[in-house]
XYZ file of C-alpha atoms in Angstrom:
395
model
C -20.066 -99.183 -60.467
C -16.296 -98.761 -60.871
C -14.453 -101.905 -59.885
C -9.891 -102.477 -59.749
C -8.235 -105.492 -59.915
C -4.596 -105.982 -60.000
C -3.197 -109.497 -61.432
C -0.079 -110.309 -63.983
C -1.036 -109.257 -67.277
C 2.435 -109.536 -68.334
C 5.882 -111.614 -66.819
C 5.726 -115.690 -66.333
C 2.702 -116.304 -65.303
C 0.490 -114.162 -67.275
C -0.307 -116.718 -69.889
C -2.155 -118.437 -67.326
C -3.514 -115.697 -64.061
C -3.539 -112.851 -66.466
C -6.998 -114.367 -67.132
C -8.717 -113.523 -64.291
C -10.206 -110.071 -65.349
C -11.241 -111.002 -68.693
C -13.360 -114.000 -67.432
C -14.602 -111.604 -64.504
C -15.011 -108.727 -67.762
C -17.142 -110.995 -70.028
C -19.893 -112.131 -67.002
C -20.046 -108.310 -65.674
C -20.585 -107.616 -69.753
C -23.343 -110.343 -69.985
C -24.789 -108.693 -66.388
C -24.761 -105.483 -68.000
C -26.302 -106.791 -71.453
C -29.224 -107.637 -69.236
C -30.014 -104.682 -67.118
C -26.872 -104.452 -64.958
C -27.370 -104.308 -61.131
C -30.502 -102.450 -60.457
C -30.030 -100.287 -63.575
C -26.672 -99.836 -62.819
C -23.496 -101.250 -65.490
C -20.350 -102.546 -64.165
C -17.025 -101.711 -65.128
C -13.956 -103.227 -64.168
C -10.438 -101.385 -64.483
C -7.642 -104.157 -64.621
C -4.280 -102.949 -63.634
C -0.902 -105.025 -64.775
C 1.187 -106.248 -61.387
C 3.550 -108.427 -63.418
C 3.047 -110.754 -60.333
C 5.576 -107.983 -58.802
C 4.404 -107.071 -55.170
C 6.253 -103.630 -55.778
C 3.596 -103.101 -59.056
C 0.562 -104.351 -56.682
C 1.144 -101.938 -54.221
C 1.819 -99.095 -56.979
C -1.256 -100.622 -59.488
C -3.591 -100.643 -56.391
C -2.967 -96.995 -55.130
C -3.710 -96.006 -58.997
C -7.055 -97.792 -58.272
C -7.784 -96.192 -55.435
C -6.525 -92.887 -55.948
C -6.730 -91.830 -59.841
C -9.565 -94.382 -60.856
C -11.283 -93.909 -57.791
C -13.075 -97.621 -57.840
C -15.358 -98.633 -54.475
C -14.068 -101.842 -54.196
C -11.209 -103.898 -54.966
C -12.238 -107.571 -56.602
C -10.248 -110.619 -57.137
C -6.596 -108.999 -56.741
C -3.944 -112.159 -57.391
C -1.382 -113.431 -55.581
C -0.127 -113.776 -51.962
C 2.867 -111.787 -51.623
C 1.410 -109.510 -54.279
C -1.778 -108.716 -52.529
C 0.011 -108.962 -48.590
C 2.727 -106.385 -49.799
C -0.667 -103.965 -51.431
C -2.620 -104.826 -47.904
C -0.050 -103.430 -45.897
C 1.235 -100.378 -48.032
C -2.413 -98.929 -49.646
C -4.319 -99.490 -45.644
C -7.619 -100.531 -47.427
C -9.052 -101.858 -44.110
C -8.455 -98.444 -42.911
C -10.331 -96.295 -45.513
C -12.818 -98.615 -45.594
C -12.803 -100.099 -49.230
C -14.075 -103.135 -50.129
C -11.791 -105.910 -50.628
C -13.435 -108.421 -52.388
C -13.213 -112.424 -53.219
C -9.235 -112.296 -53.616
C -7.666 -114.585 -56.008
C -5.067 -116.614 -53.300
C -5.564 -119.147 -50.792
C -3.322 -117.781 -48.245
C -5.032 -118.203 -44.748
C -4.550 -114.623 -43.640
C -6.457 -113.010 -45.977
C -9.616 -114.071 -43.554
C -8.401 -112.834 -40.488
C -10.951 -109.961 -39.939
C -9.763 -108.267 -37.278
C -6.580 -107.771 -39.215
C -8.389 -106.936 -42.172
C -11.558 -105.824 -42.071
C -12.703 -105.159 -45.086
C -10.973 -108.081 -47.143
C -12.929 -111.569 -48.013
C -11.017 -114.782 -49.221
C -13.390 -116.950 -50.930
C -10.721 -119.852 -52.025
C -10.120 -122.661 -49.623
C -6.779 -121.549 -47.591
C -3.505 -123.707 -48.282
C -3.626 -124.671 -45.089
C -7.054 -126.189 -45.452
C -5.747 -128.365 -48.723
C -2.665 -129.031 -46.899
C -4.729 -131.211 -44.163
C -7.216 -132.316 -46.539
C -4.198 -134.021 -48.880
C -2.683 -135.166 -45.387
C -6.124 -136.670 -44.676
C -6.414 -138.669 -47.978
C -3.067 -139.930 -47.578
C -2.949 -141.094 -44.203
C -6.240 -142.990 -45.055
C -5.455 -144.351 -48.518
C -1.517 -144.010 -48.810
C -0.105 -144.819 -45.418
C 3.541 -145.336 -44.576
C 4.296 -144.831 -48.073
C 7.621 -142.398 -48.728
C 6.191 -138.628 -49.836
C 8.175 -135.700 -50.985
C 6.702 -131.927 -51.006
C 7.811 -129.760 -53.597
C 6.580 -126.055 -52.862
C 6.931 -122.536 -53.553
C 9.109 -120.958 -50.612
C 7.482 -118.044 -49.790
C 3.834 -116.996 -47.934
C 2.006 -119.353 -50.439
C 4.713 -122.094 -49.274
C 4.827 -121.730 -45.559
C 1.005 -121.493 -45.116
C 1.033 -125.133 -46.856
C 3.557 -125.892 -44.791
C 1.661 -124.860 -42.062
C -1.209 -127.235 -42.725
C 0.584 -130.328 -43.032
C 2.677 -129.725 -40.206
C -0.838 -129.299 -38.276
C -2.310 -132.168 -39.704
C 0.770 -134.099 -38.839
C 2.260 -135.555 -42.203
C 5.928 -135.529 -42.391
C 8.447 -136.125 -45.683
C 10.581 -138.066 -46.601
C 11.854 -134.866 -48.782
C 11.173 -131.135 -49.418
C 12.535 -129.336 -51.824
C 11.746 -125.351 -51.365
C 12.348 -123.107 -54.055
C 11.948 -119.566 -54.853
C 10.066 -117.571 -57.321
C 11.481 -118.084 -60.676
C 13.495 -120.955 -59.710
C 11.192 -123.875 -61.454
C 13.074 -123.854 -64.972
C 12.792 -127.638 -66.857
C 16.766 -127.732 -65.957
C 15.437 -126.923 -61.806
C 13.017 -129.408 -62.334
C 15.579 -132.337 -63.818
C 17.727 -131.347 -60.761
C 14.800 -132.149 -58.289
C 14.489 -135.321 -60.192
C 17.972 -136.594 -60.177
C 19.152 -135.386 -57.143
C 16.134 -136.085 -54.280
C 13.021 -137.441 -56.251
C 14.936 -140.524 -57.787
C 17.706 -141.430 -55.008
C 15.106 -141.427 -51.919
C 12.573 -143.841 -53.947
C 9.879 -141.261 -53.514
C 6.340 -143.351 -53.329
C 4.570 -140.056 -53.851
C 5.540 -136.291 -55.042
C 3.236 -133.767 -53.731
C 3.710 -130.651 -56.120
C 2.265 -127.644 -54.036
C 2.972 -124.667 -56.769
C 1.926 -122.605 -59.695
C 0.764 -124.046 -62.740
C 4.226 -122.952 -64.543
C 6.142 -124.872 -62.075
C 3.822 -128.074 -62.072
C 4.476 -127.936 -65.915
C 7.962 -127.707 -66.096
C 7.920 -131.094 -63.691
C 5.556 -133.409 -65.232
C 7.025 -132.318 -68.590
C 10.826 -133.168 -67.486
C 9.446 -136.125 -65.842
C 8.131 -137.335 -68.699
C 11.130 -136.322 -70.803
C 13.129 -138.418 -68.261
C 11.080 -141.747 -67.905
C 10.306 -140.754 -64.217
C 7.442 -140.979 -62.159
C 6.975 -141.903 -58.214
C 5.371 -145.131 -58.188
C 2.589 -144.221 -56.825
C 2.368 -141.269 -58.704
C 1.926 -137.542 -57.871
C -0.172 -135.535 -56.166
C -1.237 -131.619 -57.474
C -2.095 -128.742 -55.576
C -5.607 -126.873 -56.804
C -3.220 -123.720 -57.646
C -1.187 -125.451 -60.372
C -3.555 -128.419 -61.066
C -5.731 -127.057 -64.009
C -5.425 -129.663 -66.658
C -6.303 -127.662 -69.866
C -3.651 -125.019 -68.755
C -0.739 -128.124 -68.142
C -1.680 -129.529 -71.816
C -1.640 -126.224 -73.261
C 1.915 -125.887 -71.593
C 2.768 -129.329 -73.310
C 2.554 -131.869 -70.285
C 1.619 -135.175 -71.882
C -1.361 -136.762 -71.501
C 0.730 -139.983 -70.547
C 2.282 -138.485 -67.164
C -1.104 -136.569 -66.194
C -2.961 -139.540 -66.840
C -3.740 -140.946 -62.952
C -2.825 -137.859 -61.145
C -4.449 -137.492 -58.026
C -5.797 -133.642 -57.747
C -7.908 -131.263 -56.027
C -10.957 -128.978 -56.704
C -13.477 -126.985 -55.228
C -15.580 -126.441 -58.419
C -16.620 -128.351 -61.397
C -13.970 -129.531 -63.911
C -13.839 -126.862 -66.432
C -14.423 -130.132 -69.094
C -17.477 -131.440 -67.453
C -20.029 -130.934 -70.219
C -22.510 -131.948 -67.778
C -22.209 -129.252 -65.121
C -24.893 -126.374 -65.469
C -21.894 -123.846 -64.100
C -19.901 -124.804 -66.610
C -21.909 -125.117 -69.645
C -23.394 -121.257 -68.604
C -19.572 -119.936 -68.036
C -18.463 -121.584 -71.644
C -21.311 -120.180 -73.459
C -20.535 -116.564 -72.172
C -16.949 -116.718 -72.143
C -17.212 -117.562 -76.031
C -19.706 -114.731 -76.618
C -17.618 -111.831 -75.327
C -13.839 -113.795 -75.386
C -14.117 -115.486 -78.736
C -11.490 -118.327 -79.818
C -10.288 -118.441 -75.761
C -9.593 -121.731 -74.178
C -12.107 -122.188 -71.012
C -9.760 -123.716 -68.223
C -10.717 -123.319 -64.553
C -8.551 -120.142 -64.112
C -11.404 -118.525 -66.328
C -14.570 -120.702 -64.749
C -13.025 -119.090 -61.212
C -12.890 -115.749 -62.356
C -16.478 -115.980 -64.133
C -17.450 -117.750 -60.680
C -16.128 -114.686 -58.953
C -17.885 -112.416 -61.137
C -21.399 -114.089 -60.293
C -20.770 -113.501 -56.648
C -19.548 -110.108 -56.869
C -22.804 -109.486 -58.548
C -24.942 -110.987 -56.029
C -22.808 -108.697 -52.979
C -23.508 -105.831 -55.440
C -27.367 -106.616 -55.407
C -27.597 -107.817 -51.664
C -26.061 -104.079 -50.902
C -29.857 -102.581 -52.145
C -29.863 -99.972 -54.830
C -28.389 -97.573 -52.322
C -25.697 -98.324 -52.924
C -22.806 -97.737 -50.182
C -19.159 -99.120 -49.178
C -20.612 -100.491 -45.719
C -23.394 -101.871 -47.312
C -21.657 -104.067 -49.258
C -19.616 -105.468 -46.899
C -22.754 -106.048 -44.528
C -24.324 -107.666 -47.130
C -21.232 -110.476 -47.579
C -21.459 -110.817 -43.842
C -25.183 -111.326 -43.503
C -25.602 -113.320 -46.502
C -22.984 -114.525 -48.771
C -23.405 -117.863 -47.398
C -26.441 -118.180 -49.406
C -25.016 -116.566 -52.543
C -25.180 -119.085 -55.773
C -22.123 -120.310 -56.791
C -20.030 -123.062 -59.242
C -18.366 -124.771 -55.696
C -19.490 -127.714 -54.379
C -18.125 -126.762 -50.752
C -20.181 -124.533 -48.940
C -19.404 -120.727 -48.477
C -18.758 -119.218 -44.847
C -19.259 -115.954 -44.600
C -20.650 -114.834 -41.732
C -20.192 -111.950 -39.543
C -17.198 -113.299 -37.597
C -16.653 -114.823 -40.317
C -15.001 -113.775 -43.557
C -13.915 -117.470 -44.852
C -15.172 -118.323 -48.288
C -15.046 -122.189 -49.461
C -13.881 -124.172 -46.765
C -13.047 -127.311 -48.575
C -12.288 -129.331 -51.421
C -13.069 -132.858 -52.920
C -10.654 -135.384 -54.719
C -10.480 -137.161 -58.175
C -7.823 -138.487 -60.698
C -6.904 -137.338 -63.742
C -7.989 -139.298 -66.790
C -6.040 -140.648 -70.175
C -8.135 -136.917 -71.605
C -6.879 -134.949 -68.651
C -10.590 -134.882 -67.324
C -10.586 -134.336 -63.064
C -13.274 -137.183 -62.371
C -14.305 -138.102 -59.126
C -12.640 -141.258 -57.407
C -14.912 -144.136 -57.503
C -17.329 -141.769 -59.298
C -18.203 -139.920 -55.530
C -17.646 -136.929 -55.443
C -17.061 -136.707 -51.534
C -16.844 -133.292 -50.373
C -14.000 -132.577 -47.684
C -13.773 -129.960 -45.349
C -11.805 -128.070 -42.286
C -10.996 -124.860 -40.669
C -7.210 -123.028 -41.156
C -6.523 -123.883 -37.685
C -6.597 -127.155 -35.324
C -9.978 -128.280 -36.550
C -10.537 -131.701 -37.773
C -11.045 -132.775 -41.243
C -14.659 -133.965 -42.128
C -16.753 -135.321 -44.781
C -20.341 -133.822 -45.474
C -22.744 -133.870 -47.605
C -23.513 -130.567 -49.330
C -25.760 -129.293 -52.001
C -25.135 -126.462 -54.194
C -27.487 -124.133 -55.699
C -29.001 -124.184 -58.991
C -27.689 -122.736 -61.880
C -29.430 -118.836 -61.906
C -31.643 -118.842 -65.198
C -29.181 -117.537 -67.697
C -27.046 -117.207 -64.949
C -28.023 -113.757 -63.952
C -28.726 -114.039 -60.079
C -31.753 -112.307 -58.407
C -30.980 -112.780 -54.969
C -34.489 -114.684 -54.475
């Protein structure tokens, strides 16, 4: 079962995205170690984008057209995968677009796309869940938004606007532009002179780096602290990129899954000890739990499809029943057939002094809400069990 994805392999962020397909690799290798999917091995062809939406759209065709893959799983980035949407007319020939590796809200829209399935919460949905906390835990305090100006940006911006939180500041910045000397300028210039109470950093883990790290360098911190986006919030990945502990330390930050340090989560004990078989010496961070995560369900569509095997088939099967698909998130799945939402929500913790996401208060409360006017809620949700060796059955 030939499978593409397209993601930076190479260029500024590929140190931390380019990631993806080996985590995704190493579970379809332990799936295949034990039978594959009804008999049937997996392999994945990973195609270098440099996080260029000119290379998606060129990598993607290759996929399609010289590799010849049925489906397309976990392709990365926004504008990347928007610019290979529109040029390559998957929804059109009817391939499978599966699981794709960006929050942006369109991606679920399936009369637009038919064939394509989001399965991380939208910006838009973290954008009212952050307004949500704030307005019930931080209110009339000063807050400054720093995000990525483009499609990734102005769906964020599209959430809080809809949920109603305004700033004090915003700074907007392109791709690229989040250099240590951008970030001092931030600092300096807005952050620091407007006596920012909190700094909302709505980015990529690169950029989120280079301002803690210049933060810290400076003395500087909002006083009542900062606030990370899921995208650029992975702890192990902002160490490894030499953000101290110190500045990290009381963070408030988002997540749909398990911390990828949680020794006591089943997900991520099962993800660690396959990751280390087939990617020895690797760092396990949450970029690699989500890819491994995305594996398991791509596994589970694969088997829900029957051993006939077909393009319309699989995409049925997501629709009829990849709510019920086992998975590391604590928020529920939505798939449906109107319905081509994945995780709808996300809950909240604080960074510790070991860069550990815990829970506030030790809950772990579990927020959700739709992309669109809908009201932000807290439930109560239970995930499923752990698959035994984490090789789903579909039972």
């Amino acid at each position: 079962i030939k499978l593409g994805i397209t993601s930076p392999l190479s260029g500024r962020v590929a140190a931390v995205y380019g990631k993806v397909p080996g985590a995704m690799n190493a579970y379809f290798q332990h799936v295949n170690a034990n039978g594959g999917v009804y008999g049937r091995s997996i392999k994945l062809i990973s195609k270098d984008d440099a996080y260029l939406p000119t290379s998606a759209v060129a990598q993607t065709n290759q996929l399609i057209l010289k590799d010849k893959v049925f489906a397309i799983v976990g392709a990365l980035g926004t504008a990347n995968h928007l610019a290979a949407l529109r040029s390559t007319n998957l929804s059109g020939r009817g391939i499978p677009d599966l699981f794709v590796n960006t929050g942006f809200s369109g991606f679920a829209n399936p009369k637009k796309y038919k064939t394509t399935f989001a399965v991380l919460p939208s910006y838009r949905m973290e954008a009212k869940i952050m307004a949500k906390y704030i307005k019930d835990n931080l209110p009339g305090k000063k807050i400054a938004l720093i995000v990525q100006d483009d499609d990734f940006g102005i769906d964020a911006a599209a959430g809080f606007a809809q949920a109603g939180l305004t700033f004090e500041k915003t700074i907007k910045f392109p791709v690229g532009r989040d250099t240590a000397a951008d970030a001092q300028g931030w600092i300096t210039n807005t952050l620091k002179p407007a006596n920012i109470d909190l700094a909302i950093v709505f980015a990529t883990t690169s950029t989120t780096a280079a301002l803690l790290g210049t933060s810290a360098a400076l003395g500087y911190r909002p006083t009542s602290g900062w606030m990370l986006g899921s995208v650029g919030g992975d702890s192990n990945t902002l160490i490894a990129g030499r953000v101290p502990l110190a500045i990290l330390n009381g963070a408030i930050g988002l997540n749909f899954a398990p911390d990828p340090q949680d020794p006591t989560d089943e997900y991520v004990a099962e993800f660690k000890k396959i990751y280390a078989k087939y990617v020895p010496g690797s760092t396990f961070d949450l970029t690699v739990l989500q890819g491994m995560n995305t594996g398991m369900l791509t596994v589970q569509a694969l088997r829900a499809a029957g051993k006939n095997l077909t393009r319309k088939g699989l995409i049925n099967a997501i629709k009829t029943k990849g709510s019920t698909f086992a998975s590391a998130g604590f928020t529920p799945l939505k798939y449906s057939k109107t319905s081509h939402v994945g995780y709808n929500g996300y809950w909240i913790g604080k960074y510790s002094a070991t860069g550990a996401l815990l829970p506030i208060d030790g809950k772990r409360t579990i927020y959700t809400t739709d992309s669109g006017s809908g009201a932000v809620k807290v439930i109560t949700s239970s995930r499923a069990k752990l698959p035994k060796n984490g090789l789903p059955t579909n039972k």
